[in-house]
Coordinates of C-alpha atoms and ligand atoms in Angstrom, one line a residue:
M1 CA 29.7 -14.2 -1.2
H2 CA 29.9 -17.8 -1.9
S3 CA 28.3 -18.6 1.4
A4 CA 25.6 -16.0 0.9
Q5 CA 24.5 -17.7 -2.3
R6 CA 24.5 -21.0 -0.5
I7 CA 22.4 -19.7 2.3
L8 CA 20.0 -18.1 -0.2
Q9 CA 19.4 -21.6 -1.8
T10 CA 19.6 -24.0 1.1
V11 CA 17.9 -21.9 3.8
F12 CA 15.5 -19.6 1.9
G13 CA 15.0 -21.9 -1.0
Y14 CA 15.5 -19.1 -3.6
S15 CA 17.7 -19.4 -6.7
D16 CA 18.7 -15.8 -7.3
F17 CA 19.1 -12.5 -5.6
R18 CA 16.7 -9.7 -6.5
N19 CA 17.1 -6.0 -7.0
N20 CA 20.2 -4.7 -5.1
Q21 CA 20.3 -7.6 -2.7
A22 CA 23.5 -9.1 -3.9
A23 CA 25.4 -5.8 -3.8
V24 CA 24.0 -4.9 -0.4
I25 CA 24.8 -8.3 1.1
R26 CA 28.4 -8.2 -0.3
H27 CA 28.9 -4.7 1.1
M28 CA 27.6 -5.7 4.6
I29 CA 29.6 -8.9 4.7
Q30 CA 32.6 -6.8 4.2
G31 CA 31.7 -4.8 7.3
N32 CA 30.5 -1.5 5.8
D33 CA 27.5 0.7 6.6
A34 CA 24.5 1.0 4.2
L35 CA 21.4 2.9 3.6
V36 CA 18.9 0.8 1.6
L37 CA 15.9 2.3 -0.1
M38 CA 13.7 -0.4 -1.6
P39 CA 10.0 -0.6 -2.3
T40 CA 7.7 -2.7 -0.2
G41 CA 8.0 -6.3 -1.2
G42 CA 11.4 -5.6 -2.7
G43 CA 13.2 -8.0 -0.4
K44 CA 14.8 -5.8 2.2
S45 CA 14.9 -8.5 5.0
L46 CA 17.5 -10.7 3.2
C47 CA 19.8 -7.7 3.0
F48 CA 20.5 -8.0 6.7
Q49 CA 19.5 -11.5 7.5
I50 CA 22.0 -13.2 5.2
P51 CA 25.0 -11.0 6.3
A52 CA 24.1 -11.6 9.9
M53 CA 24.2 -15.3 9.3
V54 CA 27.5 -15.2 7.3
R55 CA 29.3 -12.8 9.7
E56 CA 30.5 -13.9 13.0
G57 CA 28.2 -13.0 15.9
V58 CA 24.6 -12.0 16.2
G59 CA 22.8 -9.5 14.0
I60 CA 20.7 -7.1 16.1
V61 CA 17.6 -5.9 14.3
V62 CA 15.7 -2.8 15.5
S63 CA 12.1 -2.9 14.5
P64 CA 9.3 -0.6 15.6
L65 CA 6.4 -3.0 15.7
I66 CA 5.8 -6.0 17.9
A67 CA 3.6 -7.8 15.4
L68 CA 6.1 -7.4 12.7
M69 CA 8.9 -8.7 14.8
Q70 CA 6.9 -11.7 15.7
D71 CA 6.1 -12.5 12.1
Q72 CA 9.7 -12.2 11.0
V73 CA 11.0 -14.3 13.8
D74 CA 8.3 -17.0 13.1
A75 CA 9.3 -17.0 9.5
L76 CA 13.0 -17.4 10.3
L77 CA 12.3 -20.2 12.8
Q78 CA 10.4 -22.0 10.0
L79 CA 13.5 -21.8 8.0
G80 CA 15.6 -23.2 10.8
V81 CA 17.4 -19.9 11.5
K82 CA 18.5 -19.3 15.1
A83 CA 16.4 -16.2 15.7
A84 CA 14.6 -14.6 18.7
L85 CA 13.0 -11.4 19.8
L86 CA 13.0 -9.2 22.9
N87 CA 10.1 -6.9 23.4
S88 CA 7.4 -6.1 25.9
S89 CA 5.3 -9.0 24.7
L90 CA 7.7 -11.4 26.3
D91 CA 7.3 -12.5 30.0
A92 CA 10.3 -12.1 32.3
K93 CA 11.3 -15.7 32.2
S94 CA 11.3 -16.0 28.4
A95 CA 13.3 -12.7 28.2
I96 CA 15.9 -14.2 30.5
E97 CA 16.1 -17.3 28.3
V98 CA 16.7 -15.2 25.2
E99 CA 19.4 -13.2 27.0
E100 CA 21.1 -16.4 28.0
R101 CA 21.0 -17.7 24.4
L102 CA 22.5 -14.4 23.3
L103 CA 25.3 -14.6 25.8
N104 CA 26.0 -18.2 24.8
G105 CA 26.4 -17.1 21.2
E106 CA 23.5 -19.2 20.2
L107 CA 21.7 -16.6 18.1
D108 CA 22.1 -15.5 14.5
L109 CA 19.5 -12.8 14.7
L110 CA 17.9 -11.0 17.6
Y111 CA 15.0 -8.6 17.0
V112 CA 14.6 -5.9 19.6
A113 CA 12.2 -3.0 20.1
P114 CA 14.0 0.4 20.1
E115 CA 13.0 1.2 23.7
R116 CA 14.5 -2.0 24.9
L117 CA 17.7 -1.7 22.9
L118 CA 18.3 1.8 24.4
T119 CA 18.2 0.7 28.0
P120 CA 21.7 0.8 29.7
K121 CA 21.1 -2.7 30.8
F122 CA 20.7 -4.0 27.3
L123 CA 23.5 -2.0 25.9
Q124 CA 25.7 -3.4 28.6
L125 CA 24.5 -6.9 27.8
I126 CA 25.4 -6.7 24.1
K127 CA 28.8 -5.3 24.9
Q128 CA 29.6 -8.8 26.1
V129 CA 28.9 -10.5 22.8
K130 CA 30.2 -10.4 19.3
I131 CA 27.8 -8.4 17.1
A132 CA 27.6 -9.2 13.4
L133 CA 25.7 -6.0 12.5
F134 CA 23.0 -3.6 13.5
A135 CA 20.0 -3.4 11.2
I136 CA 17.6 -0.5 11.6
D137 CA 14.4 -1.5 9.9
E138 CA 11.7 1.0 9.0
A139 CA 14.4 3.7 9.3
H140 CA 12.0 6.4 8.2
C141 CA 10.6 6.3 11.8
V142 CA 13.4 8.8 12.7
S143 CA 11.6 11.4 10.6
Q144 CA 9.8 13.9 12.7
W145 CA 7.7 15.0 9.8
G146 CA 6.5 11.5 8.8
H147 CA 3.4 10.0 10.4
D148 CA 5.4 7.0 11.6
F149 CA 7.7 9.0 13.8
R150 CA 9.1 7.1 16.8
P151 CA 11.1 9.3 19.2
E152 CA 13.3 6.4 20.3
Y153 CA 14.6 6.1 16.8
I154 CA 16.5 9.4 17.1
Q155 CA 18.4 8.0 20.0
L156 CA 19.6 5.1 17.9
S157 CA 22.7 7.3 17.2
V158 CA 24.1 5.7 20.3
L159 CA 24.8 2.6 18.3
H160 CA 27.2 4.5 16.2
E161 CA 28.8 6.1 19.3
Q162 CA 29.1 3.1 21.4
F163 CA 29.8 0.5 18.8
P164 CA 31.9 2.3 16.1
N165 CA 33.2 -0.9 14.6
V166 CA 29.9 -2.7 14.1
P167 CA 28.5 -2.3 10.6
R168 CA 25.0 -0.7 10.4
I169 CA 22.3 -1.0 7.8
A170 CA 19.2 1.2 7.7
L171 CA 16.3 0.2 5.5
T172 CA 13.1 1.8 4.5
A173 CA 10.5 1.9 1.7
T174 CA 10.0 5.7 2.2
A175 CA 12.0 7.4 -0.5
D176 CA 11.5 11.1 -0.5
E177 CA 14.6 13.4 -0.3
S178 CA 13.8 15.0 3.0
T179 CA 13.3 11.7 4.8
K180 CA 16.5 10.4 3.3
R181 CA 18.3 13.4 4.6
E182 CA 16.9 13.0 8.1
M183 CA 17.9 9.4 8.2
I184 CA 21.4 10.1 7.2
E185 CA 21.7 12.9 9.7
K186 CA 20.0 11.4 12.7
L187 CA 21.4 7.9 12.3
G188 CA 25.0 9.1 11.5
L189 CA 25.0 7.5 8.1
A190 CA 26.9 10.2 6.2
S191 CA 29.5 7.8 5.0
A192 CA 27.2 4.9 4.4
R193 CA 26.8 3.7 0.9
Q194 CA 23.3 4.2 -0.5
F195 CA 21.5 1.5 -2.4
I196 CA 18.5 2.9 -4.1
S197 CA 16.1 0.7 -6.1
S198 CA 13.4 1.6 -8.5
F199 CA 10.2 2.2 -6.6
D200 CA 8.0 0.8 -9.3
R201 CA 5.6 -2.0 -8.2
P202 CA 5.0 -3.6 -11.6
N203 CA 2.6 -6.2 -10.2
I204 CA 0.2 -3.5 -8.9
R205 CA -2.5 -2.5 -11.3
Y206 CA -3.7 1.1 -10.7
T207 CA -7.3 2.0 -11.4
I208 CA -9.2 5.2 -10.6
V209 CA -12.9 5.6 -11.2
P210 CA -15.0 8.7 -10.8
K211 CA -17.4 8.2 -7.9
Q212 CA -21.0 7.7 -8.8
N213 CA -22.5 5.2 -6.4
S214 CA -19.3 4.3 -4.6
R215 CA -20.6 1.3 -2.6
Q216 CA -22.0 -0.4 -5.7
Q217 CA -18.9 0.4 -7.7
L218 CA -16.8 -1.2 -4.9
L219 CA -19.0 -4.2 -4.8
D220 CA -18.8 -4.6 -8.6
F221 CA -15.0 -4.3 -8.4
L222 CA -14.9 -7.0 -5.6
E223 CA -17.2 -9.4 -7.4
E224 CA -15.4 -9.1 -10.6
N225 CA -11.9 -9.4 -9.3
H226 CA -11.5 -10.5 -5.7
K227 CA -13.8 -13.3 -4.5
G228 CA -12.1 -15.0 -1.6
D229 CA -9.2 -12.6 -1.5
A230 CA -7.7 -10.6 1.3
G231 CA -7.7 -6.9 0.9
I232 CA -7.8 -3.5 2.6
I233 CA -10.5 -0.8 2.0
Y234 CA -9.6 2.7 3.2
C235 CA -12.3 5.2 4.2
L236 CA -11.9 8.7 5.6
S237 CA -13.9 8.5 8.8
R238 CA -14.6 6.0 11.6
K239 CA -18.3 6.2 10.9
K240 CA -17.9 5.3 7.3
V241 CA -15.6 2.4 8.3
E242 CA -18.3 1.0 10.5
E243 CA -21.1 1.5 8.0
L244 CA -19.2 0.0 5.1
S245 CA -17.9 -3.0 6.9
E246 CA -21.4 -3.8 8.2
W247 CA -22.8 -3.4 4.7
L248 CA -20.2 -5.7 3.2
V249 CA -21.0 -8.3 5.8
E250 CA -24.6 -8.1 4.9
K251 CA -23.6 -8.7 1.3
G252 CA -21.8 -11.8 2.3
W253 CA -18.2 -10.6 2.5
D254 CA -15.9 -11.4 5.4
A255 CA -15.2 -7.8 6.3
L256 CA -13.9 -6.4 9.6
P257 CA -13.6 -2.8 10.8
Y258 CA -10.5 -1.2 12.1
H259 CA -10.0 2.4 13.4
A260 CA -8.6 4.2 16.3
G261 CA -12.0 4.5 18.0
L262 CA -12.3 0.8 18.6
S263 CA -10.9 -0.8 21.7
T264 CA -7.4 -2.2 21.6
A265 CA -8.8 -5.7 22.1
V266 CA -11.2 -5.4 19.1
R267 CA -8.5 -3.9 16.9
Q268 CA -6.0 -6.6 17.8
K269 CA -8.6 -9.3 17.2
N270 CA -9.5 -8.0 13.8
Q271 CA -5.9 -7.5 12.7
R272 CA -5.1 -10.9 13.8
R273 CA -7.9 -12.5 11.8
F274 CA -6.8 -10.5 8.8
I275 CA -3.3 -11.8 9.1
R276 CA -4.0 -15.4 10.3
E277 CA -6.9 -16.3 8.0
E278 CA -7.4 -16.4 4.3
G279 CA -9.7 -14.0 2.5
C280 CA -10.5 -11.4 5.2
I281 CA -11.2 -7.8 4.2
I282 CA -10.3 -5.0 6.5
V283 CA -12.2 -1.8 6.2
A284 CA -10.1 0.9 7.9
T285 CA -9.0 4.4 8.4
V286 CA -5.4 5.2 7.7
A287 CA -4.7 4.1 11.3
F288 CA -4.4 0.6 9.8
G289 CA -1.4 -0.7 7.8
M290 CA 1.9 0.2 9.3
G291 CA 3.7 -3.0 10.2
I292 CA 1.3 -5.2 8.3
D293 CA 3.6 -7.4 6.1
K294 CA 1.0 -9.9 5.0
P295 CA 2.3 -10.6 1.6
N296 CA -0.9 -11.8 -0.1
V297 CA -3.0 -8.7 0.2
R298 CA -4.6 -8.9 -3.2
F299 CA -6.2 -5.4 -3.3
V300 CA -6.2 -2.0 -1.7
A301 CA -9.3 0.0 -2.3
H302 CA -9.8 3.7 -1.5
L303 CA -13.3 5.1 -1.1
N304 CA -11.8 8.5 -0.2
L305 CA -8.9 10.4 -1.6
P306 CA -5.7 10.2 0.4
K307 CA -4.0 13.5 1.2
S308 CA -1.0 13.2 -1.1
M309 CA 0.8 11.0 -3.6
E310 CA 3.1 9.8 -0.8
G311 CA 0.1 8.6 1.2
Y312 CA -1.5 7.0 -1.9
Y313 CA 1.8 5.2 -2.8
Q314 CA 2.3 4.0 0.8
E315 CA -1.2 2.7 1.2
T316 CA -1.6 1.0 -2.2
G317 CA 1.9 -0.4 -1.6
R318 CA 0.5 -2.8 1.0
A319 CA -1.0 -4.8 -1.9
G320 CA 0.9 -7.6 -3.6
R321 CA 4.1 -7.7 -1.5
D322 CA 4.6 -11.2 -2.8
G323 CA 5.0 -9.9 -6.3
L324 CA 1.8 -11.6 -7.6
P325 CA -0.8 -9.6 -9.4
A326 CA -2.7 -7.1 -7.2
N327 CA -5.1 -4.2 -7.6
A328 CA -5.0 -0.6 -6.3
W329 CA -8.5 0.8 -6.9
L330 CA -9.7 4.3 -6.0
A331 CA -13.1 5.8 -6.3
Y332 CA -12.7 9.6 -6.5
G333 CA -15.2 12.4 -6.3
V334 CA -15.2 16.1 -6.3
T335 CA -16.5 16.2 -2.7
D336 CA -13.3 14.6 -1.5
V337 CA -11.2 17.3 -3.1
V338 CA -13.4 20.0 -1.8
I339 CA -13.3 18.6 1.8
L340 CA -9.6 18.1 1.8
R341 CA -9.0 21.6 0.4
Q342 CA -11.2 23.0 3.0
M343 CA -9.5 21.1 5.8
L344 CA -6.2 22.5 4.7
G345 CA -7.6 26.0 4.6
D346 CA -8.9 25.7 8.1
S347 CA -5.9 24.1 9.6
E348 CA -3.6 25.9 12.0
A349 CA -0.5 25.2 10.0
T350 CA 1.8 28.0 8.8
E351 CA 1.1 29.5 5.3
Q352 CA 4.3 27.8 4.0
R353 CA 3.2 24.4 5.3
K354 CA -0.2 24.9 3.8
R355 CA 1.3 25.7 0.5
V356 CA 3.3 22.5 0.5
E357 CA 0.3 20.4 1.5
R358 CA -1.9 22.1 -1.1
S359 CA 0.5 21.3 -3.9
K360 CA 0.8 17.7 -2.7
L361 CA -3.0 17.4 -2.8
D362 CA -3.1 19.0 -6.3
A363 CA -0.5 16.5 -7.5
L364 CA -2.7 13.7 -6.4
V365 CA -5.8 15.3 -8.0
G366 CA -3.8 15.7 -11.2
F367 CA -2.9 12.0 -11.0
C368 CA -6.6 11.1 -10.7
E369 CA -7.6 13.2 -13.7
T370 CA -4.7 12.3 -15.9
T371 CA -5.3 10.6 -19.2
L372 CA -1.6 9.4 -19.3
C373 CA -0.2 6.1 -18.0
R374 CA -0.8 6.3 -14.2
R375 CA 2.5 4.5 -13.4
L376 CA 4.5 7.0 -15.4
V377 CA 2.8 9.9 -13.6
L378 CA 3.3 8.3 -10.2
L379 CA 7.0 7.4 -10.7
N380 CA 7.6 10.8 -12.3
Y381 CA 6.4 12.4 -9.1
F382 CA 8.9 10.5 -7.2
G383 CA 11.7 11.5 -9.5
E384 CA 11.9 8.3 -11.7
H385 CA 11.6 8.9 -15.4
F386 CA 10.3 6.1 -17.4
Q387 CA 9.3 6.3 -21.0
A388 CA 7.0 3.4 -22.0
P389 CA 3.4 3.2 -20.8
C390 CA 3.0 0.3 -18.4
Q391 CA 0.1 -1.6 -19.9
N392 CA -1.0 -2.4 -16.3
C393 CA -3.1 0.6 -15.3
D394 CA -6.6 1.6 -16.3
N395 CA -5.5 4.4 -18.7
C396 CA -3.1 2.0 -20.5
L397 CA -5.7 -0.8 -20.7
Q398 CA -8.5 1.4 -21.8
P399 CA -7.1 4.6 -23.2
V400 CA -9.2 7.7 -22.1
A401 CA -10.6 10.0 -24.7
T402 CA -10.5 13.7 -24.2
W403 CA -12.8 16.3 -25.8
D404 CA -12.6 20.0 -26.4
G405 CA -14.3 21.6 -23.4
K406 CA -14.1 25.2 -24.4
I407 CA -17.8 25.8 -24.9
A408 CA -19.0 23.6 -22.1
A409 CA -16.6 25.3 -19.7
Q410 CA -17.8 28.7 -20.8
M411 CA -21.4 27.7 -20.2
A412 CA -20.6 26.3 -16.8
L413 CA -18.5 29.3 -15.6
S414 CA -21.0 31.8 -17.0
C415 CA -23.9 30.0 -15.3
V416 CA -22.0 30.4 -12.0
Y417 CA -21.5 34.1 -12.7
R418 CA -25.1 34.8 -13.8
T419 CA -26.6 33.2 -10.8
G420 CA -24.5 35.3 -8.4
Q421 CA -21.8 32.7 -7.3
R422 CA -24.1 31.6 -4.5
F423 CA -25.3 28.2 -5.6
G424 CA -24.2 24.6 -5.5
I425 CA -23.4 22.3 -8.4
K426 CA -26.8 20.5 -8.3
H427 CA -28.7 23.7 -8.8
L428 CA -26.3 25.0 -11.5
I429 CA -26.8 21.8 -13.5
D430 CA -30.6 22.2 -13.1
V431 CA -30.3 25.7 -14.6
L432 CA -28.1 24.5 -17.5
L433 CA -30.5 21.7 -18.2
G434 CA -33.4 24.1 -18.1
K435 CA -35.3 22.2 -15.3
N436 CA -38.3 23.6 -13.4
T437 CA -37.4 23.2 -9.8
P438 CA -38.9 25.2 -6.9
Q439 CA -35.5 26.7 -6.3
I440 CA -35.2 27.9 -9.9
E441 CA -38.7 29.4 -9.6
R442 CA -37.9 31.0 -6.3
F443 CA -34.8 32.8 -7.7
D444 CA -36.1 33.4 -11.1
H445 CA -33.3 31.5 -12.6
D446 CA -35.4 30.5 -15.6
K447 CA -34.8 34.1 -16.6
V448 CA -31.0 34.0 -16.7
S449 CA -29.2 33.7 -20.0
T450 CA -27.7 30.3 -19.2
F451 CA -31.1 28.7 -18.5
G452 CA -31.4 25.6 -20.6
I453 CA -28.4 26.2 -22.7
G454 CA -26.6 23.0 -21.7
K455 CA -29.1 20.3 -22.9
A456 CA -26.4 18.9 -25.3
H457 CA -24.9 17.2 -22.2
S458 CA -26.5 14.8 -19.7
Q459 CA -26.7 15.3 -16.0
S460 CA -23.7 13.0 -15.4
E461 CA -21.6 14.7 -18.1
W462 CA -22.2 18.0 -16.4
Q463 CA -21.2 16.5 -13.1
S464 CA -18.0 15.4 -14.7
I465 CA -17.5 18.8 -16.2
F466 CA -17.9 20.6 -12.9
R467 CA -15.6 18.1 -11.1
Q468 CA -12.9 18.8 -13.6
L469 CA -13.4 22.6 -13.4
I470 CA -13.1 22.4 -9.7
T471 CA -10.1 20.0 -9.6
A472 CA -8.4 22.3 -12.2
N473 CA -9.0 25.2 -9.8
L474 CA -11.2 27.0 -12.3
L475 CA -14.0 27.0 -9.7
T476 CA -13.9 26.8 -5.9
V477 CA -16.5 25.4 -3.6
D478 CA -17.4 26.9 -0.2
V479 CA -18.2 24.0 2.0
D480 CA -19.1 26.0 5.1
G481 CA -22.3 27.4 3.7
F482 CA -24.3 25.7 1.1
G483 CA -21.6 24.5 -1.1
S484 CA -21.7 27.6 -3.3
V485 CA -19.5 27.5 -6.3
R486 CA -17.4 30.6 -7.1
L487 CA -15.2 31.7 -9.9
T488 CA -11.4 32.0 -9.4
Q489 CA -8.7 34.1 -10.8
K490 CA -8.1 31.4 -13.4
S491 CA -11.7 31.5 -14.7
A492 CA -11.5 34.7 -16.6
P493 CA -9.3 33.7 -19.6
I494 CA -11.6 30.7 -20.2
L495 CA -14.7 32.8 -20.0
R496 CA -13.3 35.3 -22.4
G497 CA -12.3 32.5 -24.8
Q498 CA -8.6 33.2 -24.5
E499 CA -7.8 29.8 -23.1
T500 CA -9.3 26.4 -23.8
I501 CA -9.5 23.3 -21.8
A502 CA -9.6 19.6 -22.6
F503 CA -11.9 17.3 -20.6
R504 CA -11.4 13.7 -19.8
K505 CA -14.3 11.6 -21.1
D506 CA -15.3 9.6 -18.1
P507 CA -15.8 5.9 -18.7
E508 CA -19.3 4.5 -19.0
K509 CA -20.4 2.6 -15.9
S510 CA -18.4 -0.5 -16.9
R511 CA -16.0 0.0 -19.7
R512 CA -16.3 -2.6 -22.4
K513 CA -13.2 -4.6 -22.6
S514 CA -11.2 -4.8 -25.8
K515 CA -9.8 -8.1 -27.0
S516 CA -6.2 -7.0 -26.1
S517 CA -7.2 -6.0 -22.6
E518 CA -8.9 -9.3 -22.1
K519 CA -5.7 -11.0 -22.9
K520 CA -3.8 -8.8 -20.5
E521 CA -6.5 -9.6 -17.9
Q522 CA -5.7 -13.3 -18.2
K523 CA -2.1 -12.7 -17.6
H524 CA -3.0 -10.5 -14.6
R525 CA -4.9 -13.3 -13.0
A526 CA -2.1 -15.7 -12.3
I527 CA -3.7 -17.2 -9.3
P528 CA -5.4 -20.6 -9.8
N529 CA -8.9 -21.3 -8.6
D530 CA -9.7 -25.0 -8.6
S531 CA -10.1 -27.8 -6.1
L532 CA -6.4 -28.6 -6.0
W533 CA -5.7 -24.9 -5.2
Q534 CA -8.3 -25.0 -2.4
A535 CA -6.8 -28.2 -1.1
L536 CA -3.3 -26.7 -1.0
K537 CA -4.6 -23.6 0.8
N538 CA -6.6 -25.7 3.3
K539 CA -3.5 -27.8 4.1
R540 CA -1.4 -24.6 4.6
L541 CA -4.1 -23.1 6.9
E542 CA -4.3 -26.3 8.9
L543 CA -0.5 -26.4 9.4
A544 CA -0.5 -22.7 10.3
R545 CA -3.2 -23.1 12.9
E546 CA -1.4 -26.0 14.5
Q547 CA 1.7 -23.8 15.0
E548 CA -0.2 -20.6 15.6
V549 CA 1.5 -18.7 12.8
P550 CA 0.1 -16.9 9.8
P551 CA -0.4 -19.2 6.7
Y552 CA 2.2 -17.2 4.7
V553 CA 4.9 -18.1 7.2
I554 CA 4.4 -21.8 6.1
F555 CA 4.5 -21.0 2.4
H556 CA 3.9 -17.9 0.3
D557 CA 1.2 -17.9 -2.3
S558 CA 4.0 -17.9 -4.9
S559 CA 5.3 -21.2 -3.6
L560 CA 1.9 -22.7 -3.4
I561 CA 1.2 -21.6 -7.0
E562 CA 4.4 -23.3 -8.1
I563 CA 3.4 -26.5 -6.3
H564 CA 0.0 -26.3 -8.0
E565 CA 1.7 -25.9 -11.4
K566 CA 4.6 -28.3 -11.2
K567 CA 2.8 -30.9 -9.1
P568 CA 5.9 -32.4 -7.4
K569 CA 5.7 -36.0 -6.6
T570 CA 9.0 -36.7 -5.0
L571 CA 11.0 -34.9 -2.3
Q572 CA 13.6 -34.1 -4.9
E573 CA 11.0 -32.4 -7.1
F574 CA 9.6 -30.6 -4.0
A575 CA 13.0 -29.2 -3.2
E576 CA 13.0 -27.4 -6.5
I577 CA 10.1 -25.2 -5.6
S578 CA 11.0 -21.6 -4.9
G579 CA 10.7 -20.9 -1.2
V580 CA 11.5 -24.5 -0.2
G581 CA 14.8 -24.7 1.7
Q582 CA 16.2 -27.6 3.7
S583 CA 14.1 -26.9 6.7
K584 CA 10.8 -26.6 4.9
L585 CA 11.6 -29.6 2.8
K586 CA 12.0 -31.6 6.0
R587 CA 8.9 -30.1 7.7
Y588 CA 6.4 -30.1 4.8
G589 CA 7.8 -32.1 1.9
A590 CA 6.1 -35.4 2.8
V591 CA 2.8 -33.7 3.7
F592 CA 2.5 -31.9 0.5
I593 CA 3.7 -34.8 -1.7
K594 CA 1.0 -37.0 -0.1
L595 CA -1.6 -34.3 -0.8
M596 CA -0.4 -34.1 -4.4
R597 CA -0.5 -37.8 -4.9
E598 CA -4.0 -38.1 -3.5
A599 CA -5.3 -35.2 -5.5
L600 CA -3.8 -36.5 -8.7
S601 CA -5.0 -40.1 -8.3
L602 CA -8.5 -38.7 -7.6
S603 CA -8.5 -36.6 -10.7
T604 CA -7.3 -39.5 -13.0
S605 CA -9.4 -42.3 -11.5
Ligands
ADP1 P1 10.3 -5.9 2.1 O1 10.8 -6.0 3.6 O2 11.3 -5.2 1.3 O3 8.9 -5.4 2.0 P2 10.6 -8.7 2.2 O4 12.0 -8.8 2.7 O5 9.5 -9.0 3.2 O6 10.3 -7.3 1.5 O7 10.4 -9.6 0.9 C1 9.3 -9.7 0.2 C2 9.0 -11.1 -0.3 O8 9.9 -11.4 -1.3 C3 9.2 -12.1 0.8 O9 8.2 -13.0 0.7 C4 10.5 -12.7 0.5 O10 10.6 -14.0 1.0 C5 10.6 -12.7 -1.0 N1 12.0 -12.6 -1.5 C6 12.9 -11.8 -1.0 N2 14.1 -12.0 -1.7 C7 13.8 -12.9 -2.7 C8 14.6 -13.6 -3.7 N3 15.8 -13.3 -3.9 N4 13.9 -14.5 -4.4 C9 12.7 -14.8 -4.2 N5 11.9 -14.3 -3.3 C10 12.4 -13.3 -2.5
ZN2 ZN1 0.0 2.5 -17.5

C-alpha cells in the first residue's frame, strides 16, 4: 500500500485517494477479485491502474470503445506510464510491436478490445506472460437489457476459466440491482468483493423548467451560464438535432450535430472536434455519449424528456466528470409525456414489460413535477436515502410554492366532460376562458356550463394545470386523432370533491434570484474568466495540438484552475499542483512557469 500511495503522488500528482479507491486498490494488490460500482467521475481508472503498476506483470484492461481506450492510453503516456493498446485502429506493424513489448515484459498496462482479447491467438499470447490483473471496464456491457449491450462481454467468462489465478476487477457506473446481478453471474464474480460508492454527483446542479418556448429558454440558459463552455444538448429526433444545431450556429454558438443518420465520417469529425477543442457544443440524439470521457463537459441540456430516471441520470452524468461545477438542465412539456406514453402503448413489448417501462416513465415525470429537493428524489429512486436538501438544485435554490388546486382541477375536468371528451387542451382552455373562436361557435361550446368560468387563471396557468392533470394521470391524451383529452378512472373522486390536489406554481419566465441564491451562484461558478485563464487555456490547447491529444490529457481544468489561483513561479511550486506528477513536471513545468512569469510581469508593469 505504501507503493500505491507513492505512485498516486509521484505519477498521478494527487495527494489523497478518493471514495473507495484506497480500499479497492489494497484489495487488488493482495490478488483478490472485485466488483466496483462508482459514479461517473468517481475515479474508477486508478482502481486498476495503480494495482497493475504495483503488482508484477501487465494489467490487461478490456474496454468496449476504441476512442475511450486511446484517450486513456494517451493520458497514461503523458504520465510516463508504460501503456499501450491493441484494437482494430492499429495497423499490423504497430500491433506486432505492441505484442513484442508485451512479451518482453515492457508494459504495465495493455488496453484491448473484447473481440481481440477473445481470439485464441491472443489468449495464447498472454499465457506466455505474467499478468498482474484483468480489468473489465464498463462491465454493464454484459447486460442484455441495457442499451450498451456487447455480446463479446458475455464470453469474458473465459478469463475466469483459463486464468483462475489472475485477479479480476469489473467496474461500472450503472448501479441498478438487475444489472449488478447480471454482471456477477455472467462474469463469474460471485465471490468478488463489492465496492459500492454513493451515486451522488454533488457538483451537478439539477434544474427543470416547464417548456414554453424551449429554444429561447435554452438560449437564455446558455447565455447566462455557459459562454465558451463545452456541453451536450439532447433532442429526441434527428430532425430536431439538425434544426437546433443550425439555429445555434446562426446565433453564434459553436454547435455540431450528432445522430445515427449522419455518415460515420461526419460523426467522427464532430465527436473529435468536441473532444479535441474547447467550448464546442454537441446537439445529439441519445446515440451520443457512451464512451465520451471528456471531463470538462460543463452542461448537459435536454430539450425532450428521457425515457426513465436511469436514462436521465446516465445522460446528465456526462457533465462535470472533473468534479467542477456543472449544470443539468431539462425543459419539459406535456407533449413529451404524451408522446412517450403513446409510444409505450403502441410498442410490441409484452404487457409486463410495458408496465415496467410505464412506471419508469412515471417516476421521471414525478421527478420533473416534484417540489422537493431533486437530488433527494433522484437518489431515493436509486435506493440511497439522504435527509438534507442539497442546496444545489432549482427546488432548493428557489423553493417552489404549491397551491390548492381543488376548484381549478374540478373546472378543468368538468370542462373535458361537458365538451364530450373529444377536444384538445387549446380548445378546452379557450372554453374555460370564455373566448369566441370559430371552433367554439361551431360546437356551441359557449352554451356549456364551463364556458368562461376559468377567468381567474391566465392562459399559461391553465396550461400548467392541464399539464399537471395529465402527468398525474387524471387526464389522458389521445395523440392519434386530434389530441383529444379524456377523463380517467382517477378523475371521478376529484370531480366529486372527494379528493383534492396541490399544484406546483410554475416559476415566472426567469425567477428572481434571492440574495442567498446569488451567494450560492458565486460558489457554483468556480471557473475563472480573465486573460490569465485564457492564456493558460491557449497554452494547453497549443500543447495538445502539437501532440494530437485532447487538451484535458495535458491538464485537467482543475489543475489549470489551481495554477491560475496559486500562480507557481518555481518548479517546486509547480510540483505542488494537483495533477502534476514527475512526468508532467518535466514536460510542462518550465513552459507554464514561463507563462506565469510573463503574465504576472505584464500585469504589474
Ligand atoms: P471514472 O472512470 O470513474 O468516470 P476517472 O477514473 O476518469 O473516473 O476519474 C475522474 C477524474 O478524477 C479524472 O480526471 C481523474 O484523474 C481524477 N481523479 C481520480 N482519482 C483522483 C484522486 N484520488 N485525486 C484527484 N483526482 C482524481
Ligand atoms: Zn436540492
